[in-house]
Coordinates of N, CA and C in Angstrom, one line a residue:
Chain O
A116 N -20.6 -28.9 4.5 CA -21.9 -29.2 3.7 C -21.5 -30.5 3.1
Q117 N -22.5 -30.2 2.2 CA -22.6 -31.2 1.4 C -22.8 -31.5 -0.2
K118 N -22.4 -31.2 -2.0 CA -22.4 -31.0 -2.1 C -22.4 -31.5 -4.1
V119 N -23.7 -32.0 -5.0 CA -23.3 -32.5 -5.7 C -23.8 -31.8 -6.6
T120 N -23.0 -31.9 -7.3 CA -22.9 -31.4 -9.5 C -22.7 -32.3 -10.3
Q121 N -23.9 -32.3 -10.8 CA -24.0 -32.4 -12.5 C -24.4 -31.2 -13.5
A122 N -22.5 -30.9 -13.6 CA -22.4 -30.0 -15.4 C -23.3 -30.0 -16.8
Q123 N -23.8 -31.3 -16.4 CA -24.9 -30.9 -17.9 C -25.4 -31.1 -17.6
T124 N -26.5 -29.8 -18.7 CA -27.7 -29.6 -17.7 C -28.4 -30.9 -19.1
E125 N -27.9 -31.3 -20.1 CA -28.4 -31.9 -21.5 C -27.9 -32.3 -21.7
I126 N -28.1 -33.8 -22.8 CA -26.7 -33.9 -22.9 C -28.4 -34.6 -24.3
S127 N -27.7 -35.3 -25.7 CA -29.0 -35.4 -26.9 C -27.5 -36.1 -28.0
V128 N -27.6 -37.4 -27.8 CA -27.1 -38.5 -28.7 C -28.2 -38.7 -29.1
V129 N -27.8 -39.6 -31.0 CA -28.4 -40.6 -31.8 C -28.5 -41.9 -31.0
E130 N -28.9 -43.3 -31.1 CA -29.5 -44.5 -30.5 C -27.9 -44.8 -31.0
K131 N -27.3 -45.9 -30.3 CA -26.4 -46.9 -30.1 C -25.1 -45.8 -29.8
E132 N -25.2 -44.6 -29.7 CA -24.0 -44.2 -28.9 C -24.1 -44.0 -27.9
D133 N -22.8 -43.8 -27.0 CA -21.5 -44.8 -25.8 C -22.1 -42.4 -25.4
V134 N -22.4 -42.2 -23.7 CA -23.1 -41.0 -23.8 C -21.9 -41.3 -21.5
T135 N -21.9 -40.2 -21.1 CA -21.1 -40.5 -19.9 C -22.1 -39.5 -19.2
L136 N -22.3 -39.5 -18.3 CA -22.7 -38.6 -17.2 C -22.6 -37.9 -16.4
D137 N -21.3 -37.1 -15.8 CA -21.0 -36.6 -14.7 C -21.2 -37.0 -13.8
C138 N -21.1 -36.6 -12.8 CA -21.1 -35.8 -11.2 C -20.2 -36.1 -10.1
V139 N -19.5 -34.6 -9.7 CA -19.0 -34.2 -9.0 C -19.2 -34.2 -8.0
Y140 N -18.8 -34.3 -6.5 CA -19.4 -33.9 -5.9 C -18.3 -34.0 -4.7
E141 N -18.4 -32.8 -3.4 CA -18.0 -32.4 -2.1 C -18.4 -33.1 -0.8
T142 N -17.8 -33.4 0.6 CA -18.3 -33.7 1.8 C -17.3 -33.6 2.5
R143 N -16.9 -33.5 3.5 CA -16.4 -33.8 4.2 C -15.9 -35.1 5.2
D144 N -17.4 -35.8 5.2 CA -16.9 -36.8 5.4 C -16.2 -37.7 4.7
T145 N -16.1 -39.2 6.1 CA -14.9 -40.0 5.3 C -15.4 -41.4 4.9
T146 N -17.0 -41.5 5.3 CA -17.4 -42.3 4.5 C -18.6 -41.7 3.9
Y147 N -19.3 -42.0 3.2 CA -20.0 -42.0 2.7 C -21.4 -43.1 1.7
Y148 N -22.1 -42.1 0.8 CA -22.7 -43.3 -0.2 C -22.5 -42.0 -1.4
L149 N -22.1 -43.0 -2.9 CA -23.6 -42.1 -3.5 C -24.2 -43.3 -4.5
F150 N -24.9 -42.2 -5.4 CA -26.0 -42.7 -5.4 C -26.8 -42.6 -6.9
W151 N -27.0 -43.3 -8.0 CA -27.1 -42.9 -9.1 C -28.6 -43.1 -9.4
Y152 N -30.2 -42.2 -9.6 CA -31.9 -42.2 -9.6 C -31.5 -42.5 -11.2
K153 N -32.4 -42.2 -11.9 CA -32.5 -42.6 -13.3 C -35.1 -41.9 -12.9
Q154 N -34.8 -41.0 -13.4 CA -36.5 -40.3 -13.7 C -37.1 -40.7 -15.4
P155 N -37.3 -41.6 -15.4 CA -38.7 -41.9 -16.8 C -39.6 -39.8 -16.6
P156 N -40.0 -39.6 -17.5 CA -41.4 -39.0 -17.9 C -42.4 -39.1 -16.8
S157 N -42.4 -40.8 -16.7 CA -43.3 -40.5 -15.9 C -44.0 -40.5 -14.3
G158 N -42.5 -39.7 -13.7 CA -41.6 -39.6 -12.2 C -41.2 -39.8 -11.9
E159 N -41.0 -41.5 -11.7 CA -40.8 -42.1 -10.9 C -39.1 -42.8 -10.2
L160 N -38.6 -42.1 -9.4 CA -37.2 -42.4 -9.9 C -37.3 -43.8 -9.3
V161 N -35.9 -44.1 -9.9 CA -35.4 -45.9 -10.5 C -34.6 -45.3 -9.4
F162 N -34.2 -47.1 -9.0 CA -32.7 -46.5 -8.2 C -31.6 -47.3 -9.0
L163 N -30.2 -46.9 -9.4 CA -29.2 -47.4 -10.1 C -28.4 -48.6 -9.8
I164 N -27.7 -47.7 -9.0 CA -26.6 -48.2 -8.4 C -26.1 -47.2 -6.8
R165 N -25.9 -48.2 -5.7 CA -25.1 -47.5 -4.3 C -23.9 -47.1 -4.4
R166 N -22.8 -46.8 -3.9 CA -21.8 -47.1 -3.5 C -21.3 -46.7 -2.7
N167 N -20.2 -47.3 -1.8 CA -20.0 -46.8 -0.4 C -18.3 -45.9 -1.1
S168 N -17.9 -45.3 -0.3 CA -17.5 -44.4 -0.4 C -15.0 -44.9 -0.3
F169 N -15.4 -45.9 0.6 CA -14.6 -47.0 0.7 C -13.8 -48.3 -0.5
D170 N -15.0 -48.5 -1.5 CA -14.9 -49.2 -2.3 C -15.1 -48.6 -4.2
E171 N -14.2 -48.4 -4.7 CA -13.8 -47.4 -5.4 C -13.6 -48.4 -7.6
Q172 N -13.9 -49.6 -6.4 CA -13.3 -50.4 -7.6 C -15.2 -50.3 -9.1
N173 N -14.8 -49.7 -9.8 CA -15.9 -50.0 -11.0 C -16.4 -51.9 -11.6
E174 N -18.8 -50.4 -11.3 CA -18.8 -51.5 -11.4 C -19.8 -51.3 -13.3
I175 N -19.9 -52.6 -13.5 CA -20.6 -52.6 -14.9 C -22.1 -53.4 -14.2
S176 N -22.7 -53.3 -14.6 CA -24.6 -54.0 -15.1 C -24.8 -53.8 -16.5
G177 N -25.2 -54.6 -17.2 CA -24.8 -54.5 -18.6 C -24.4 -53.8 -19.6
R178 N -24.8 -53.0 -19.7 CA -24.9 -51.9 -20.8 C -24.4 -50.7 -19.9
Y179 N -24.9 -50.4 -17.5 CA -24.7 -49.4 -17.7 C -23.3 -49.6 -17.1
S180 N -22.3 -48.8 -16.7 CA -21.7 -48.5 -15.9 C -20.7 -47.4 -14.6
W181 N -20.2 -47.2 -14.1 CA -19.6 -46.7 -12.8 C -18.4 -46.6 -12.8
N182 N -18.1 -44.8 -12.7 CA -16.2 -45.0 -12.6 C -16.1 -43.7 -11.8
F183 N -16.7 -44.8 -10.2 CA -15.6 -43.3 -8.6 C -14.3 -43.6 -9.1
Q184 N -13.9 -42.2 -9.4 CA -12.9 -42.0 -8.7 C -12.4 -40.5 -7.2
K185 N -11.9 -41.6 -6.5 CA -12.3 -41.0 -5.0 C -11.4 -39.9 -5.2
S186 N -10.5 -39.1 -5.8 CA -9.1 -38.7 -5.9 C -9.5 -37.4 -6.5
T187 N -10.4 -37.4 -7.1 CA -11.1 -35.9 -8.4 C -12.6 -36.2 -7.6
S188 N -13.5 -36.7 -6.5 CA -14.2 -37.1 -6.0 C -15.8 -36.6 -7.0
S189 N -15.5 -37.7 -8.1 CA -16.5 -37.9 -9.2 C -16.9 -39.1 -9.3
F190 N -18.4 -39.9 -10.0 CA -18.6 -40.9 -9.2 C -19.4 -40.6 -11.4
N191 N -18.8 -41.0 -12.1 CA -19.2 -40.1 -13.8 C -20.1 -42.0 -14.0
F192 N -21.5 -41.3 -15.2 CA -22.4 -43.2 -15.4 C -21.6 -42.4 -17.0
T193 N -21.6 -44.2 -17.5 CA -22.0 -43.7 -18.2 C -22.8 -44.9 -19.2
I194 N -23.4 -45.0 -20.1 CA -24.7 -45.8 -21.2 C -24.3 -46.4 -22.3
T195 N -23.6 -47.2 -22.2 CA -23.0 -48.0 -23.9 C -24.0 -48.7 -24.2
A196 N -24.4 -48.2 -25.4 CA -24.7 -48.3 -27.0 C -26.4 -47.6 -26.2
S197 N -25.6 -46.1 -26.1 CA -27.7 -46.1 -25.8 C -29.1 -46.1 -26.1
Q198 N -30.1 -46.4 -25.9 CA -30.9 -46.6 -26.4 C -31.7 -45.5 -26.2
V199 N -33.0 -45.2 -26.9 CA -34.5 -44.3 -26.8 C -34.7 -44.6 -25.6
V200 N -36.0 -45.7 -24.9 CA -35.7 -46.3 -23.4 C -34.8 -45.7 -22.2
D201 N -33.6 -45.1 -22.3 CA -32.4 -44.6 -21.7 C -32.6 -43.4 -21.4
S202 N -34.4 -42.5 -22.2 CA -33.7 -40.9 -22.4 C -35.4 -41.2 -21.1
A203 N -33.9 -40.1 -20.1 CA -35.4 -40.3 -19.3 C -34.2 -38.8 -17.8
V204 N -34.7 -38.0 -17.3 CA -33.7 -36.9 -15.7 C -33.0 -38.5 -15.3
Y205 N -31.7 -38.2 -15.4 CA -30.4 -39.4 -14.4 C -29.6 -37.6 -13.2
F206 N -30.5 -39.0 -12.2 CA -29.7 -37.6 -11.0 C -28.5 -38.8 -10.0
C207 N -27.6 -37.7 -9.9 CA -26.2 -38.4 -8.9 C -27.3 -37.5 -7.8
A208 N -26.4 -38.6 -6.4 CA -26.7 -38.1 -5.4 C -25.6 -38.5 -4.2
L209 N -25.8 -37.8 -3.2 CA -24.9 -38.0 -2.3 C -25.4 -38.1 -0.4
R210 N -24.7 -39.3 0.4 CA -25.4 -38.8 1.5 C -24.2 -39.6 2.6
K211 N -24.3 -39.4 3.5 CA -23.5 -39.6 4.6 C -24.0 -40.9 5.1
E212 N -23.2 -41.8 5.5 CA -22.8 -43.0 5.6 C -24.2 -43.5 6.7
Y213 N -24.2 -42.0 8.5 CA -25.7 -42.7 8.8 C -26.7 -41.7 8.6
G214 N -27.1 -41.0 7.9 CA -27.4 -39.9 7.2 C -28.7 -40.5 6.3
N215 N -29.8 -40.0 6.7 CA -31.1 -39.8 6.3 C -30.6 -39.2 4.9
K216 N -30.7 -37.8 5.1 CA -30.3 -36.9 3.5 C -30.3 -37.5 3.0
L217 N -30.2 -37.4 1.5 CA -30.3 -37.8 0.3 C -30.0 -36.1 -0.5
V218 N -28.3 -36.2 -0.6 CA -28.1 -34.3 -1.3 C -28.2 -34.7 -3.0
F219 N -29.0 -34.3 -3.6 CA -29.4 -34.8 -5.0 C -28.9 -33.5 -5.9
G220 N -27.9 -34.2 -7.0 CA -27.3 -33.0 -8.3 C -28.8 -32.7 -9.0
A221 N -28.0 -31.2 -9.5 CA -29.7 -31.1 -10.4 C -30.4 -32.1 -11.5
G222 N -29.3 -33.1 -12.0 CA -29.9 -33.8 -12.8 C -29.4 -33.4 -14.1
T223 N -29.6 -34.5 -14.6 CA -28.6 -34.0 -16.5 C -30.0 -34.8 -17.2
I224 N -30.4 -34.2 -17.8 CA -31.8 -34.4 -19.0 C -30.8 -35.0 -20.0
L225 N -30.7 -36.6 -20.5 CA -30.2 -37.5 -21.5 C -31.6 -38.0 -22.2
R226 N -31.7 -37.1 -23.4 CA -32.4 -37.4 -24.6 C -31.7 -38.1 -25.6
V227 N -32.1 -39.5 -26.2 CA -31.8 -40.3 -26.8 C -32.3 -41.0 -28.5
K228 N -32.2 -40.5 -29.2 CA -32.5 -40.1 -30.7 C -32.4 -41.5 -31.4
S229 N -33.8 -41.7 -32.1 CA -33.3 -43.0 -33.2 C -32.7 -42.6 -34.5
Chain V
G72 N -36.3 -55.0 -6.3 CA -35.9 -53.9 -5.7 C -37.2 -53.5 -5.2
A73 N -37.1 -52.5 -3.7 CA -38.8 -52.6 -2.8 C -39.7 -52.0 -3.8
V74 N -40.6 -52.1 -3.5 CA -41.3 -51.1 -3.7 C -43.0 -50.4 -2.7
V75 N -42.4 -49.0 -3.9 CA -43.4 -47.6 -2.7 C -44.7 -46.9 -3.6
S76 N -45.8 -47.7 -3.2 CA -46.7 -47.1 -3.5 C -47.3 -45.3 -3.2
Q77 N -48.1 -44.7 -4.4 CA -48.3 -43.0 -3.6 C -49.1 -42.9 -4.2
H78 N -50.2 -42.3 -2.7 CA -51.7 -42.0 -3.1 C -51.9 -40.8 -3.1
P79 N -52.5 -39.9 -4.3 CA -53.5 -40.2 -5.3 C -51.9 -39.4 -6.5
S80 N -52.1 -40.1 -7.4 CA -51.0 -40.3 -8.1 C -50.8 -38.9 -9.6
R81 N -52.2 -38.4 -9.2 CA -52.2 -36.3 -9.0 C -53.4 -35.7 -8.7
V82 N -53.2 -35.4 -8.1 CA -54.7 -34.3 -7.5 C -54.6 -32.6 -8.2
I83 N -55.7 -32.7 -8.9 CA -55.8 -30.8 -8.4 C -57.2 -29.7 -7.1
C84 N -56.6 -29.2 -6.6 CA -57.8 -28.5 -4.9 C -57.5 -27.1 -5.6
K85 N -58.9 -26.4 -5.3 CA -58.6 -25.5 -5.3 C -58.2 -24.6 -3.9
S86 N -57.4 -23.4 -4.1 CA -56.7 -23.1 -3.0 C -57.4 -22.8 -1.8
G87 N -56.7 -22.8 -0.5 CA -57.2 -23.1 1.2 C -57.7 -24.2 1.3
T88 N -57.1 -25.1 0.2 CA -58.8 -26.6 0.9 C -56.3 -27.1 1.1
S89 N -57.2 -28.2 2.1 CA -56.6 -29.6 2.2 C -55.9 -30.8 1.4
V90 N -54.9 -31.1 1.8 CA -54.8 -32.1 0.4 C -54.0 -33.0 0.9
K91 N -54.8 -34.2 1.6 CA -53.6 -36.0 1.8 C -52.7 -36.5 0.4
I92 N -52.4 -36.3 0.3 CA -50.8 -38.1 -0.1 C -50.4 -39.1 0.4
E93 N -51.0 -40.2 0.5 CA -50.5 -41.9 0.9 C -49.1 -41.5 0.9
C94 N -47.9 -43.1 1.9 CA -47.0 -43.1 0.9 C -46.9 -44.8 1.1
R95 N -47.5 -45.8 0.8 CA -47.4 -47.1 1.0 C -46.2 -48.0 1.2
S96 N -45.7 -49.0 2.3 CA -44.3 -49.8 1.6 C -45.5 -50.7 1.6
L97 N -45.0 -51.4 0.4 CA -46.1 -53.0 -0.2 C -45.4 -54.0 0.1
D98 N -44.1 -53.8 0.0 CA -43.3 -55.6 0.5 C -42.3 -55.4 1.3
F99 N -42.3 -54.1 2.3 CA -41.8 -53.8 3.6 C -41.9 -53.3 4.6
Q100 N -41.5 -53.3 5.2 CA -41.5 -52.4 6.9 C -40.9 -51.7 6.8
A101 N -41.0 -50.6 6.3 CA -41.1 -49.2 7.3 C -40.4 -48.0 7.8
T102 N -39.6 -48.5 9.0 CA -39.0 -47.4 10.2 C -39.2 -45.9 9.8
T103 N -38.6 -46.3 8.5 CA -38.1 -44.4 7.8 C -38.8 -44.0 6.6
M104 N -39.9 -42.6 6.9 CA -39.8 -42.6 5.0 C -39.5 -41.0 5.2
F105 N -39.5 -41.0 3.7 CA -39.3 -39.8 3.5 C -39.9 -38.7 2.4
W106 N -40.0 -37.3 2.3 CA -40.9 -36.5 1.8 C -39.7 -35.6 0.8
Y107 N -40.1 -35.6 0.3 CA -39.1 -34.4 -1.1 C -40.1 -34.3 -1.8
R108 N -39.8 -32.7 -2.4 CA -40.4 -31.8 -3.9 C -40.2 -32.0 -4.6
Q109 N -40.2 -31.3 -5.8 CA -39.6 -31.0 -7.3 C -40.2 -30.7 -7.8
F110 N -39.6 -29.1 -7.6 CA -40.8 -28.4 -8.5 C -40.1 -28.5 -10.2
P111 N -40.8 -28.1 -10.9 CA -40.9 -28.5 -12.3 C -39.0 -27.8 -12.9
K112 N -38.9 -29.1 -13.1 CA -37.0 -29.2 -14.5 C -35.9 -28.9 -12.9
Q113 N -36.6 -29.0 -11.5 CA -35.7 -28.8 -11.2 C -35.4 -30.5 -9.8
S114 N -34.5 -29.6 -9.3 CA -33.9 -31.1 -8.3 C -34.9 -31.6 -7.5
L115 N -34.9 -32.9 -6.5 CA -35.0 -33.0 -5.1 C -34.9 -33.0 -4.8
M116 N -36.0 -31.7 -3.9 CA -35.2 -31.6 -1.8 C -36.1 -32.6 -1.2
L117 N -35.3 -32.1 0.2 CA -35.6 -33.6 0.9 C -36.7 -33.1 1.9
M118 N -37.8 -32.8 2.2 CA -38.4 -31.6 3.2 C -38.5 -32.4 4.4
A119 N -38.3 -33.9 4.4 CA -39.2 -33.4 6.1 C -38.9 -35.4 6.1
T120 N -38.3 -36.4 7.6 CA -38.3 -37.7 7.6 C -39.1 -38.3 8.7
S121 N -39.9 -39.3 7.9 CA -40.8 -39.5 9.0 C -40.4 -41.1 9.8
N122 N -40.9 -40.9 11.1 CA -40.6 -42.2 11.8 C -41.5 -42.7 12.7
E123 N -42.0 -43.5 12.5 CA -43.1 -44.3 13.2 C -43.1 -44.3 14.0
G124 N -44.4 -43.6 14.5 CA -44.5 -44.3 15.9 C -44.3 -42.6 16.3
S125 N -43.9 -41.2 15.6 CA -42.9 -40.0 16.4 C -42.8 -39.3 15.8
K126 N -42.9 -37.7 16.2 CA -43.1 -36.8 15.2 C -41.9 -36.8 14.1
A127 N -42.1 -35.8 13.0 CA -41.5 -35.9 12.1 C -40.5 -35.2 12.3
T128 N -39.3 -34.6 11.1 CA -38.2 -34.5 10.6 C -38.2 -32.9 10.4
Y129 N -38.7 -32.6 10.4 CA -38.5 -31.3 9.1 C -37.1 -30.1 8.7
E130 N -37.0 -31.0 7.5 CA -35.3 -29.9 7.4 C -36.1 -28.5 6.9
Q131 N -34.6 -27.4 7.6 CA -34.7 -26.4 7.2 C -35.6 -25.5 7.1
G132 N -36.6 -24.8 6.5 CA -37.0 -23.3 5.1 C -38.6 -24.2 5.6
V133 N -38.8 -25.3 6.1 CA -40.6 -26.4 5.5 C -41.1 -26.4 6.7
E134 N -42.0 -26.2 6.8 CA -43.5 -25.2 7.2 C -44.0 -26.4 8.1
K135 N -43.7 -27.1 9.5 CA -44.5 -27.9 9.9 C -45.3 -27.8 10.0
D136 N -46.5 -26.3 10.0 CA -47.9 -26.9 10.5 C -48.1 -27.0 8.8
K137 N -47.6 -26.9 8.5 CA -48.3 -26.2 6.6 C -48.4 -27.8 5.9
F138 N -47.4 -28.9 6.6 CA -47.1 -29.8 5.7 C -47.1 -30.9 6.8
L139 N -48.5 -31.1 7.2 CA -48.1 -31.9 8.5 C -48.4 -34.2 7.7
I140 N -47.2 -34.0 8.6 CA -46.6 -35.9 8.6 C -47.5 -36.8 9.1
N141 N -48.0 -38.1 9.4 CA -48.4 -39.0 10.0 C -47.4 -40.0 9.6
H142 N -46.8 -40.7 10.2 CA -46.8 -42.1 9.9 C -47.0 -42.8 10.8
A143 N -47.9 -43.1 10.8 CA -49.0 -44.1 11.7 C -48.9 -45.7 11.8
S144 N -48.3 -45.9 11.0 CA -47.4 -47.8 10.7 C -46.5 -47.9 9.9
L145 N -45.7 -48.8 10.4 CA -44.5 -49.5 9.5 C -44.9 -49.0 7.8
T146 N -45.9 -48.8 7.9 CA -46.1 -49.1 6.6 C -46.8 -47.8 5.1
L147 N -47.3 -47.2 6.7 CA -47.8 -46.1 5.3 C -47.6 -45.1 6.2
S148 N -47.2 -43.5 5.4 CA -46.7 -42.3 5.8 C -47.9 -41.4 5.1
T149 N -48.2 -40.3 5.9 CA -49.2 -39.5 5.3 C -49.4 -38.2 5.0
L150 N -48.9 -37.0 4.5 CA -48.0 -36.1 4.1 C -49.9 -35.4 3.3
T151 N -50.2 -34.7 4.6 CA -50.6 -33.6 3.9 C -50.5 -31.9 4.2
V152 N -51.0 -31.5 2.9 CA -51.1 -30.1 2.0 C -51.5 -29.4 3.0
T153 N -51.7 -28.6 4.5 CA -52.2 -27.9 4.9 C -53.2 -26.2 4.2
S154 N -54.1 -26.0 4.0 CA -54.8 -24.9 3.1 C -53.6 -24.6 1.8
A155 N -53.7 -25.4 1.4 CA -52.5 -25.4 -0.1 C -53.5 -23.7 -1.1
H156 N -52.0 -23.3 -0.9 CA -52.0 -21.9 -2.2 C -51.1 -22.6 -3.3
P157 N -51.2 -21.5 -4.9 CA -50.4 -22.0 -5.9 C -49.1 -22.4 -5.8
E158 N -49.0 -21.5 -4.7 CA -46.7 -21.5 -4.3 C -46.5 -22.7 -3.9
D159 N -48.0 -24.1 -3.8 CA -47.2 -25.9 -3.7 C -47.6 -26.3 -4.3
S160 N -48.4 -26.1 -5.6 CA -48.2 -26.6 -7.0 C -46.4 -27.4 -6.8
S161 N -46.4 -29.0 -7.0 CA -45.0 -29.7 -7.1 C -45.3 -30.7 -7.3
F162 N -44.4 -31.4 -7.1 CA -44.2 -32.8 -7.3 C -43.9 -33.4 -5.9
Y163 N -44.7 -34.4 -5.1 CA -44.0 -34.7 -4.5 C -43.9 -36.3 -3.9
I164 N -42.7 -36.3 -3.5 CA -42.6 -37.7 -4.3 C -42.4 -37.8 -3.0
C165 N -42.2 -39.6 -2.3 CA -41.9 -40.1 -0.6 C -41.0 -40.8 -1.0
S166 N -40.3 -42.0 -0.2 CA -39.9 -42.4 -0.5 C -39.5 -43.6 0.5
A167 N -38.8 -44.9 0.9 CA -38.9 -45.4 2.0 C -37.5 -46.3 2.3
R168 N -37.4 -46.2 3.8 CA -36.1 -47.1 4.1 C -36.5 -48.7 4.0
V169 N -35.2 -48.9 3.7 CA -36.0 -50.5 3.6 C -35.0 -51.1 5.4
G170 N -35.5 -51.3 6.4 CA -35.5 -52.0 7.3 C -35.1 -49.9 7.9
P171 N -34.0 -50.9 9.4 CA -33.6 -49.5 10.4 C -32.7 -49.0 10.3
D172 N -31.8 -49.4 9.1 CA -30.0 -49.4 9.5 C -30.3 -48.2 7.7
P173 N -30.1 -47.1 9.2 CA -29.8 -45.9 8.0 C -28.4 -45.9 6.6
R174 N -28.0 -47.3 7.0 CA -26.9 -47.2 5.7 C -27.9 -47.8 4.5
E175 N -29.2 -48.4 4.7 CA -29.7 -49.1 3.7 C -30.2 -48.4 2.3
T176 N -30.8 -48.5 1.7 CA -31.0 -47.7 0.2 C -32.4 -46.8 0.5
Q177 N -32.7 -46.3 -0.1 CA -34.2 -45.0 -0.3 C -34.7 -46.2 -1.4
Y178 N -36.2 -46.1 -1.6 CA -36.9 -46.6 -2.8 C -37.6 -45.4 -3.4
F179 N -38.0 -45.4 -3.8 CA -39.5 -44.2 -4.1 C -40.4 -44.5 -4.4
G180 N -41.8 -43.8 -3.9 CA -42.6 -43.8 -4.8 C -42.8 -43.1 -6.3
P181 N -43.5 -43.2 -7.2 CA -44.2 -43.3 -7.9 C -44.3 -41.2 -8.4
G182 N -43.9 -40.6 -7.0 CA -45.1 -39.3 -6.9 C -46.5 -38.8 -7.2
T183 N -47.1 -37.9 -6.0 CA -48.0 -37.2 -6.6 C -47.7 -35.4 -6.6
R184 N -48.3 -35.6 -8.4 CA -48.2 -34.7 -8.7 C -49.9 -33.6 -8.0
L185 N -48.7 -32.2 -7.2 CA -50.6 -31.8 -7.3 C -50.6 -29.4 -7.4
L186 N -51.6 -29.8 -7.9 CA -52.0 -28.9 -8.6 C -52.8 -27.8 -8.3
V187 N -52.5 -27.0 -7.1 CA -53.7 -26.2 -7.0 C -54.0 -24.7 -7.6
L188 N -55.3 -24.7 -7.9 CA -55.9 -23.3 -8.2 C -56.3 -21.9 -7.5

């Protein structure tokens, strides 16, 4: 069975602080995909990143960076110099390579205060 | 990224009535669409996979007769909540996969908030 754990229920930071959102997953598959989505108060899920299990290179996109550690089954997400607009719920998700079903973690509420 | 729309964005209905929610892929053809449900402050749970021209595949525990899914075209899937009850009140989100390759990313619609009185 597949499972995604986001242990941090809620994180509060002050603007310009760096923040890391943790994601730990469980799967028996050798090939799979990991995702991060952002859900702002409006409700719409915004796709942030997809990572194939064979690609362990860390990725940076502007203020966002992702650290994929297959050895510890973790796919953590770091926001550098956080901004108020980053306030949202962030979901980590897992999917089989050829599967349809996205298995979501419980989500982490990020509050960035000015 | 690809654009997915949902209509309506918010609906309030009386218990016992049926509600239809539309999900459209605006700039691409979606062979497969997905319906998720999200209770307040909880995660998203997949309800069913909607395939164009064929029957939907429902997840375990989801009543197919209560949540009717129709995927009549490559750009439209509908979810009908039949005989809605207050416990059906939730946030319903659809997503669509770009292309037939199951490895492709799913893009989500803005969601529909359903309140059953």
